[in-house]
Amino acid sequence: ENGEIIMQKGYGYSNIDKEIMVTNTTGFNIGSISKTVAAWGVMKLVQEGKIDLDAPAEKYLTRWHLPTSEFDTDKVTIRRLLSHTAGLSLHGYPGWSPKDELPTIEESLDGKNNGPGRVEIIMEPGTKWKYSGGGFSMLQLIIEEVTKQKFEEYMQTEILNPLGMTASSYTIDKKIMKASSLEHNGFGEVIDFELFTAQAAAGLHTTINDFTKFAQASLYANKKNQQQILSTSYLQQMMEPAPASNGSYGLGYQIESIKGTSMTLAGHGGANSGWHAFLRVNPVTNDGFIMMTNGGAGHTIYRQVYCDWVYWKTGESMGNRCHIVPSIANKMKTIIDTEGIDKIESQYLDLKKKEANGYNFSEDQLNQLGYHYLGKDNVDFAIAIFKINVDAFPTSSNVYDSYGEALLKRGEKEKAIENYLKSLELNPANEGGIKVL
């Protein structure tokens, strides 16, 4: 508040079995907030005259080039990459396990990236906002091309260390791993630690102490802000709406106007498997809010606390988005773990009838549970869950797609085709379904 830390604390466990508590020096991955920090690295080069914001990205690339398309590659500029208005594909990245051999950044851009496909222009650049983690992989490569350094080394020496973020890194080494929390899925189970070639898009590991320093450094109007990396004018520009962004995105920072209040906040959200994080700052009042969690359901925690923070600052409620209840998936998993799957459909319907307001019954909840079982090769359980979801949401393309995937895995090809076709009937743009068919 007013540029000063008024509360900074860790809650819960970084390792439940060993009863190791989360502290201010526990490490967390912050997902897509990695983009906001990486944007500082780009803007420092802009400030130094080594990169032109409105120059074509291709001007700085030699190791990889955008695939030829019907669109003009010269319109894919640095500014548009930073603001997700370059018309590019590839929303986000899954991570790699520590056992995997990570691809190079060029290979990742070409499509060797665990599923999302290659980065390419899919709409007219500069006309529409479309989130692209792939665009930040291009920026990662551009930083390397311009500086002749590895991205992670440049970021460490030019951004993280000068901000005092010495416990943070885009390089996951023994030091980072030793201080890190374990990561957990949405059901609280420990999962494999993920690594990223797409470091700028998703790979920054940090601590509460360090992340707070970044939030404070983002308060460009604060007279106590001592950072010497970016000038006030550049930071301010990063937090102003970029052209074609619908007023919702600057250069590496999301922009959020809180409905019913005069507050406009800048920041970002972050989500990788097992991690959720959140950053918001108000550069006008020098206030801010950060939160990092080590679980796949962490967004339900930070959303509630964020709502409470906004209410505390403004006296205004954020409405329905603050009505956060437990997931029905967790309840159903508990029932299945103790009683089995035989009666789960009737038990679900009974819960929906008697406790409609007590749980989040959205289609995403059951989809997550179905994929949880599918990931463990428990196909019968997955099919039972997806079938309940199809019956509950008969107009959703996604639920039929998921059900079809599970049926195909069990070898029920005809029934799988039937569900994929239904998915396409509801959403003809379902490219994944088309590929499977």
Coordinates of C-alpha atoms in Angstrom, one line a residue:
E1 CA 0.0 0.0 0.0
N2 CA 1.4 3.4 -1.1
G3 CA 4.5 1.6 -2.2
E4 CA 5.2 -0.1 1.1
I5 CA 4.9 -3.8 2.0
I6 CA 2.0 -4.1 4.5
M7 CA 1.7 -7.8 4.4
Q8 CA 4.0 -10.6 3.1
K9 CA 3.5 -14.1 4.2
G10 CA 3.6 -17.8 3.2
Y11 CA 0.7 -20.2 4.0
G12 CA 0.5 -24.0 3.9
Y13 CA 3.0 -26.5 2.8
S14 CA 5.7 -26.7 0.2
N15 CA 6.1 -30.4 1.0
I16 CA 3.1 -32.0 2.8
D17 CA 4.8 -35.3 3.6
K18 CA 7.8 -33.7 5.2
E19 CA 5.7 -30.9 6.8
I20 CA 7.9 -28.2 5.2
M21 CA 6.0 -24.9 5.4
V22 CA 5.9 -22.3 2.6
T23 CA 8.0 -19.2 3.5
N24 CA 8.9 -15.9 1.8
T25 CA 11.9 -17.7 0.3
T26 CA 10.1 -20.7 -1.1
G27 CA 10.3 -21.0 -4.9
F28 CA 7.3 -21.0 -7.2
N29 CA 6.9 -21.1 -11.0
I30 CA 4.7 -18.0 -12.0
G31 CA 3.6 -19.3 -15.4
S32 CA 2.7 -16.5 -17.9
I33 CA 3.8 -13.7 -15.5
S34 CA 7.1 -14.8 -16.9
K35 CA 6.0 -12.8 -20.0
T36 CA 5.7 -9.5 -18.0
V37 CA 9.3 -9.9 -16.6
A38 CA 10.6 -10.9 -20.1
A39 CA 8.9 -7.8 -21.5
W40 CA 11.2 -5.7 -19.3
G41 CA 14.2 -7.4 -21.0
V42 CA 12.8 -6.4 -24.4
M43 CA 12.0 -2.8 -23.3
K44 CA 15.5 -2.3 -21.9
L45 CA 16.9 -3.1 -25.4
V46 CA 14.3 -0.7 -26.9
Q47 CA 15.4 2.0 -24.4
E48 CA 19.0 1.4 -25.4
G49 CA 18.2 1.8 -29.1
K50 CA 19.1 -1.8 -29.9
I51 CA 15.5 -2.7 -30.8
D52 CA 12.8 -0.6 -32.5
L53 CA 9.3 -1.3 -31.2
D54 CA 7.7 -0.8 -34.5
A55 CA 10.3 -2.7 -36.6
P56 CA 9.4 -6.0 -38.1
A57 CA 10.4 -8.9 -35.8
E58 CA 12.1 -10.5 -38.8
K59 CA 14.7 -7.7 -38.9
Y60 CA 16.3 -9.2 -35.8
L61 CA 16.0 -12.9 -36.7
T62 CA 18.5 -15.1 -38.4
R63 CA 18.2 -18.5 -36.6
W64 CA 14.5 -18.9 -37.4
H65 CA 11.9 -17.2 -39.6
L66 CA 8.1 -17.0 -39.6
P67 CA 6.5 -19.5 -42.1
T68 CA 5.4 -18.0 -45.4
S69 CA 1.6 -17.3 -45.4
E70 CA -0.9 -15.1 -47.0
F71 CA -0.1 -12.3 -44.5
D72 CA 2.8 -9.8 -44.6
T73 CA 5.5 -10.8 -42.1
D74 CA 6.7 -7.2 -41.9
K75 CA 3.5 -6.4 -40.0
V76 CA 4.6 -8.7 -37.2
T77 CA 6.4 -6.0 -35.1
I78 CA 8.0 -6.1 -31.7
R79 CA 5.1 -3.9 -30.3
R80 CA 2.5 -6.3 -31.6
L81 CA 4.4 -9.3 -30.2
L82 CA 4.5 -7.7 -26.8
S83 CA 0.8 -6.9 -26.9
H84 CA -0.5 -10.1 -28.5
T85 CA -1.8 -8.3 -31.6
A86 CA 0.6 -9.8 -34.1
G87 CA -2.0 -12.3 -35.4
L88 CA 0.0 -15.4 -34.3
S89 CA -1.0 -18.9 -33.4
L90 CA 0.0 -20.9 -30.3
H91 CA -1.8 -19.7 -27.1
G92 CA 0.3 -21.6 -24.5
Y93 CA 2.8 -24.3 -23.7
P94 CA 2.8 -27.5 -21.8
G95 CA 6.0 -28.2 -19.9
W96 CA 8.5 -31.0 -20.3
S97 CA 9.4 -33.5 -17.6
P98 CA 12.9 -33.5 -16.1
K99 CA 13.5 -36.8 -18.0
D100 CA 12.9 -35.2 -21.4
E101 CA 15.5 -33.7 -23.7
L102 CA 14.3 -30.2 -24.2
P103 CA 14.1 -28.9 -27.8
T104 CA 15.9 -25.7 -28.8
I105 CA 13.9 -22.5 -29.0
E106 CA 14.1 -22.8 -32.9
E107 CA 12.7 -26.3 -32.7
S108 CA 10.0 -25.2 -30.4
L109 CA 9.0 -22.4 -32.7
D110 CA 8.9 -24.9 -35.5
G111 CA 6.4 -27.1 -33.6
K112 CA 8.5 -29.5 -31.5
N113 CA 6.8 -28.3 -28.3
N114 CA 4.7 -31.1 -26.8
G115 CA 1.6 -30.5 -28.9
P116 CA 0.6 -26.8 -29.6
G117 CA 2.2 -26.8 -33.1
R118 CA 4.4 -24.3 -34.9
V119 CA 4.2 -20.5 -34.5
E120 CA 2.6 -19.0 -37.6
I121 CA 0.6 -16.0 -38.7
I122 CA -3.1 -16.9 -38.7
M123 CA -4.8 -13.5 -39.0
E124 CA -4.0 -10.0 -40.2
P125 CA -1.4 -8.5 -37.8
G126 CA -2.4 -5.4 -36.0
T127 CA -6.2 -5.9 -36.3
K128 CA -7.2 -8.1 -33.3
W129 CA -6.0 -9.2 -29.9
K130 CA -5.1 -12.9 -29.8
Y131 CA -3.0 -14.2 -26.9
S132 CA 0.1 -15.9 -28.2
G133 CA 2.8 -17.5 -26.0
G134 CA 4.4 -18.3 -29.3
G135 CA 4.9 -14.6 -29.8
F136 CA 6.9 -14.4 -26.6
S137 CA 9.1 -17.3 -27.8
M138 CA 9.9 -15.2 -30.8
L139 CA 10.9 -12.4 -28.4
Q140 CA 13.0 -14.8 -26.4
L141 CA 14.9 -15.6 -29.6
I142 CA 15.2 -12.0 -30.6
I143 CA 16.8 -11.1 -27.2
E144 CA 19.3 -13.8 -27.9
E145 CA 19.9 -12.6 -31.5
V146 CA 20.4 -9.0 -30.4
T147 CA 22.5 -9.5 -27.3
K148 CA 24.4 -12.6 -28.5
Q149 CA 23.7 -14.1 -25.0
K150 CA 21.4 -16.9 -23.8
F151 CA 18.0 -15.5 -22.9
E152 CA 18.2 -16.7 -19.3
E153 CA 21.7 -15.2 -18.8
Y154 CA 20.7 -11.8 -20.2
M155 CA 17.6 -11.7 -18.0
Q156 CA 19.6 -12.6 -14.9
T157 CA 22.3 -10.0 -15.3
E158 CA 20.2 -7.2 -16.8
I159 CA 16.8 -7.5 -15.1
L160 CA 16.6 -9.9 -12.2
N161 CA 19.9 -9.2 -10.4
P162 CA 19.6 -5.4 -10.7
L163 CA 16.1 -5.6 -9.2
G164 CA 17.5 -7.6 -6.3
M165 CA 15.7 -10.8 -7.5
T166 CA 18.8 -13.0 -6.9
A167 CA 16.7 -16.0 -5.8
S168 CA 14.8 -15.9 -9.1
S169 CA 15.8 -17.5 -12.4
Y170 CA 14.7 -18.7 -15.8
T171 CA 17.3 -21.4 -15.4
I172 CA 16.2 -24.3 -13.2
D173 CA 19.4 -25.4 -11.6
K174 CA 20.1 -27.2 -8.3
K175 CA 19.9 -24.0 -6.3
I176 CA 16.5 -23.2 -7.6
M177 CA 15.2 -26.8 -7.1
K178 CA 16.5 -26.9 -3.5
A179 CA 14.4 -23.9 -2.6
S180 CA 11.3 -24.8 -4.6
S181 CA 8.0 -26.0 -3.4
L182 CA 6.7 -29.3 -4.8
E183 CA 4.0 -28.8 -7.4
H184 CA 0.5 -30.4 -7.1
N185 CA -2.4 -31.0 -9.4
G186 CA -5.9 -29.7 -8.7
F187 CA -6.5 -32.6 -6.4
G188 CA -3.5 -32.0 -4.2
E189 CA -1.4 -34.8 -5.6
V190 CA 2.3 -34.2 -6.2
I191 CA 3.2 -34.1 -9.9
D192 CA 6.4 -34.0 -11.9
F193 CA 8.3 -30.7 -12.0
E194 CA 8.0 -29.1 -15.4
L195 CA 10.7 -27.5 -17.5
F196 CA 10.3 -25.1 -20.4
T197 CA 12.1 -24.3 -23.5
A198 CA 9.6 -21.4 -23.8
Q199 CA 11.2 -19.6 -20.8
A200 CA 10.0 -16.1 -21.7
A201 CA 6.4 -17.4 -22.0
A202 CA 6.3 -19.7 -19.0
G203 CA 9.5 -20.5 -17.2
L204 CA 10.4 -18.0 -14.5
H205 CA 10.9 -19.3 -10.9
T206 CA 10.7 -16.8 -8.1
T207 CA 9.9 -16.3 -4.4
I208 CA 7.5 -14.2 -2.5
N209 CA 10.4 -11.9 -1.5
D210 CA 11.6 -11.5 -5.0
F211 CA 8.2 -11.2 -6.7
T212 CA 7.3 -8.4 -4.3
K213 CA 10.4 -6.5 -5.5
F214 CA 9.1 -6.8 -9.1
A215 CA 5.7 -5.6 -8.1
Q216 CA 7.2 -2.6 -6.3
A217 CA 9.5 -1.9 -9.3
S218 CA 6.3 -1.7 -11.5
L219 CA 5.0 1.2 -9.5
Y220 CA 6.6 3.8 -11.8
A221 CA 5.1 6.9 -10.1
N222 CA 6.4 5.9 -6.6
K223 CA 9.1 8.3 -5.6
K224 CA 10.7 5.5 -3.4
N225 CA 11.1 3.3 -6.5
Q226 CA 14.8 3.0 -6.9
Q227 CA 15.0 0.7 -10.0
Q228 CA 17.3 2.1 -12.7
I229 CA 16.5 -0.4 -15.4
L230 CA 13.5 1.3 -17.2
S231 CA 12.6 4.9 -17.3
T232 CA 9.2 6.0 -16.0
S233 CA 8.0 6.8 -19.5
Y234 CA 8.8 3.3 -20.8
L235 CA 7.1 1.6 -17.8
Q236 CA 4.1 3.8 -18.2
Q237 CA 3.9 2.9 -21.9
M238 CA 4.0 -0.8 -21.0
M239 CA 0.9 -0.3 -18.8
E240 CA -1.2 1.7 -21.4
P241 CA -3.5 -0.1 -23.8
A242 CA -1.8 -1.0 -27.1
P243 CA -3.6 -0.5 -30.4
A244 CA -6.1 -3.4 -31.3
S245 CA -5.9 -4.8 -27.7
N246 CA -9.5 -3.8 -26.8
G247 CA -8.0 -1.7 -24.0
S248 CA -7.1 -4.9 -22.1
Y249 CA -3.4 -5.3 -22.8
G250 CA -0.3 -3.1 -22.9
L251 CA 3.3 -4.3 -23.6
G252 CA 3.6 -7.4 -21.4
Y253 CA 1.1 -6.2 -18.9
Q254 CA -2.6 -7.0 -18.8
I255 CA -4.9 -4.0 -18.0
E256 CA -8.0 -4.5 -15.9
S257 CA -10.6 -1.8 -15.2
I258 CA -12.6 -2.9 -12.1
K259 CA -16.3 -2.7 -13.0
G260 CA -18.1 -0.4 -10.6
T261 CA -15.0 1.3 -9.3
S262 CA -12.5 3.9 -10.6
M263 CA -9.6 1.4 -10.2
T264 CA -7.5 0.4 -13.3
L265 CA -4.9 -2.2 -12.6
A266 CA -2.0 -3.6 -14.5
G267 CA -0.5 -7.0 -14.1
H268 CA -0.8 -10.6 -15.3
G269 CA -2.0 -14.0 -14.4
G270 CA 0.0 -17.2 -14.6
A271 CA -0.9 -20.9 -14.8
N272 CA 1.2 -24.0 -15.4
S273 CA 0.4 -27.5 -14.3
G274 CA 0.7 -27.4 -10.6
W275 CA 1.1 -23.6 -10.3
H276 CA -1.1 -20.5 -10.3
A277 CA 0.1 -17.0 -9.7
F278 CA -1.4 -13.5 -9.9
L279 CA 0.0 -9.9 -10.1
R280 CA -1.9 -6.6 -10.0
V281 CA -0.5 -3.1 -9.3
N282 CA -2.2 0.3 -9.3
P283 CA 0.5 2.7 -10.5
V284 CA -1.7 5.7 -9.7
T285 CA -2.1 4.9 -6.0
N286 CA 1.1 2.8 -5.6
D287 CA -0.8 -0.2 -4.3
G288 CA -0.4 -3.8 -5.4
F289 CA -1.3 -7.4 -4.8
I290 CA 0.6 -10.6 -5.6
M291 CA -0.1 -14.2 -4.9
M292 CA 1.6 -17.5 -5.8
T293 CA 0.2 -21.0 -5.2
N294 CA 1.7 -24.5 -5.6
G295 CA -1.5 -26.3 -6.7
G296 CA -3.6 -26.7 -9.9
A297 CA -6.6 -25.3 -8.1
G298 CA -4.7 -22.2 -6.9
H299 CA -6.7 -19.8 -9.0
T300 CA -9.7 -20.4 -6.7
I301 CA -7.6 -19.2 -3.8
Y302 CA -6.1 -16.1 -5.4
R303 CA -9.4 -15.1 -7.0
Q304 CA -11.1 -15.0 -3.6
V305 CA -8.3 -13.1 -1.9
Y306 CA -8.1 -10.7 -4.8
C307 CA -11.8 -10.0 -4.6
D308 CA -11.4 -9.3 -0.9
W309 CA -8.5 -7.0 -1.6
V310 CA -10.5 -5.0 -4.1
Y311 CA -13.4 -4.7 -1.7
W312 CA -11.0 -3.6 1.0
K313 CA -9.5 -0.9 -1.2
T314 CA -12.8 0.3 -2.8
G315 CA -15.7 -0.8 -0.7
E316 CA -17.2 -2.2 -3.9
S317 CA -17.9 -5.9 -4.6
M318 CA -16.7 -7.5 -7.9
G319 CA -20.1 -9.3 -8.1
N320 CA -20.5 -12.9 -9.2
R321 CA -16.8 -13.4 -9.9
C322 CA -16.3 -13.4 -6.2
H323 CA -18.8 -16.2 -5.5
I324 CA -16.2 -18.9 -5.3
V325 CA -17.3 -22.4 -4.1
P326 CA -15.5 -25.8 -4.1
S327 CA -15.3 -27.8 -7.3
I328 CA -17.7 -30.7 -7.7
A329 CA -14.8 -32.6 -9.1
N330 CA -13.0 -32.8 -5.8
K331 CA -16.1 -34.0 -4.1
M332 CA -16.7 -36.7 -6.7
K333 CA -13.1 -37.8 -6.6
T334 CA -13.4 -38.3 -2.8
I335 CA -16.6 -40.3 -3.3
I336 CA -14.9 -42.5 -6.0
D337 CA -11.8 -43.0 -3.9
T338 CA -13.9 -44.3 -1.0
E339 CA -16.9 -45.9 -2.6
G340 CA -16.0 -46.6 -6.2
I341 CA -17.5 -45.6 -9.5
D342 CA -20.7 -47.7 -9.7
K343 CA -23.2 -45.2 -8.3
I344 CA -21.4 -42.0 -9.3
E345 CA -23.9 -40.8 -11.8
S346 CA -26.8 -40.9 -9.4
Q347 CA -24.6 -39.4 -6.6
Y348 CA -23.7 -36.5 -8.9
L349 CA -27.4 -35.9 -9.8
D350 CA -28.3 -36.0 -6.1
L351 CA -25.6 -33.5 -5.2
K352 CA -26.7 -31.2 -8.1
K353 CA -30.3 -31.3 -6.8
K354 CA -29.6 -30.9 -3.1
E355 CA -26.5 -28.6 -3.1
A356 CA -26.7 -26.7 -6.4
N357 CA -25.1 -23.6 -4.8
G358 CA -22.6 -25.5 -2.7
Y359 CA -20.3 -26.5 -5.5
N360 CA -19.0 -25.3 -8.8
F361 CA -20.9 -27.5 -11.3
S362 CA -19.4 -26.0 -14.5
E363 CA -18.4 -28.3 -17.3
D364 CA -14.7 -27.6 -16.8
Q365 CA -14.8 -29.3 -13.4
L366 CA -15.8 -32.7 -14.6
N367 CA -13.6 -32.4 -17.7
Q368 CA -10.6 -31.9 -15.4
L369 CA -11.6 -35.0 -13.4
G370 CA -12.1 -37.1 -16.5
Y371 CA -8.7 -36.1 -17.8
H372 CA -7.2 -36.8 -14.4
Y373 CA -8.3 -40.4 -14.7
L374 CA -7.4 -40.6 -18.4
G375 CA -3.9 -39.4 -17.6
K376 CA -3.6 -42.3 -15.2
D377 CA -4.8 -44.8 -17.8
N378 CA -8.0 -45.4 -15.8
V379 CA -10.1 -45.2 -19.0
D380 CA -13.3 -46.7 -17.5
F381 CA -13.4 -44.0 -14.8
A382 CA -12.7 -41.3 -17.3
I383 CA -15.5 -42.5 -19.6
A384 CA -18.0 -42.6 -16.7
I385 CA -17.1 -39.0 -15.8
F386 CA -17.2 -37.7 -19.4
K387 CA -20.6 -39.4 -20.0
I388 CA -22.0 -37.5 -17.0
N389 CA -20.6 -34.3 -18.4
V390 CA -22.2 -35.0 -21.9
D391 CA -25.6 -35.5 -20.2
A392 CA -25.2 -32.4 -18.1
F393 CA -24.0 -30.1 -21.0
P394 CA -25.5 -31.5 -24.2
T395 CA -24.9 -28.2 -26.1
S396 CA -21.1 -28.1 -25.4
S397 CA -18.8 -29.1 -28.2
N398 CA -15.9 -29.6 -25.8
V399 CA -17.6 -32.3 -23.7
Y400 CA -18.3 -34.5 -26.7
D401 CA -14.7 -34.1 -27.9
S402 CA -13.4 -35.3 -24.5
Y403 CA -15.8 -38.2 -24.3
G404 CA -14.8 -39.2 -27.9
E405 CA -11.1 -39.1 -26.9
A406 CA -11.7 -41.5 -23.9
L407 CA -13.9 -43.8 -26.1
L408 CA -11.2 -43.9 -28.7
K409 CA -8.6 -44.8 -26.1
R410 CA -10.8 -47.8 -25.1
G411 CA -11.0 -48.9 -28.7
E412 CA -14.7 -48.0 -29.2
K413 CA -14.0 -46.3 -32.5
E414 CA -17.6 -46.1 -33.9
K415 CA -18.9 -44.5 -30.7
A416 CA -15.9 -42.2 -30.6
I417 CA -16.6 -41.0 -34.2
E418 CA -20.2 -40.4 -33.2
N419 CA -19.1 -38.0 -30.4
Y420 CA -16.4 -36.2 -32.4
L421 CA -19.0 -35.6 -35.2
K422 CA -21.4 -34.2 -32.6
S423 CA -18.6 -32.0 -31.3
L424 CA -18.0 -30.6 -34.8
E425 CA -21.7 -30.1 -35.3
L426 CA -21.7 -27.8 -32.3
N427 CA -18.3 -26.2 -33.1
P428 CA -17.2 -26.6 -36.8
A429 CA -13.9 -24.8 -35.9
N430 CA -12.8 -27.7 -33.6
E431 CA -9.5 -28.3 -35.5
G432 CA -8.4 -31.0 -33.0
G433 CA -11.6 -33.0 -33.6
I434 CA -11.1 -32.7 -37.4
K435 CA -7.6 -34.0 -37.1
V436 CA -8.7 -37.0 -35.1
L437 CA -11.5 -37.9 -37.5

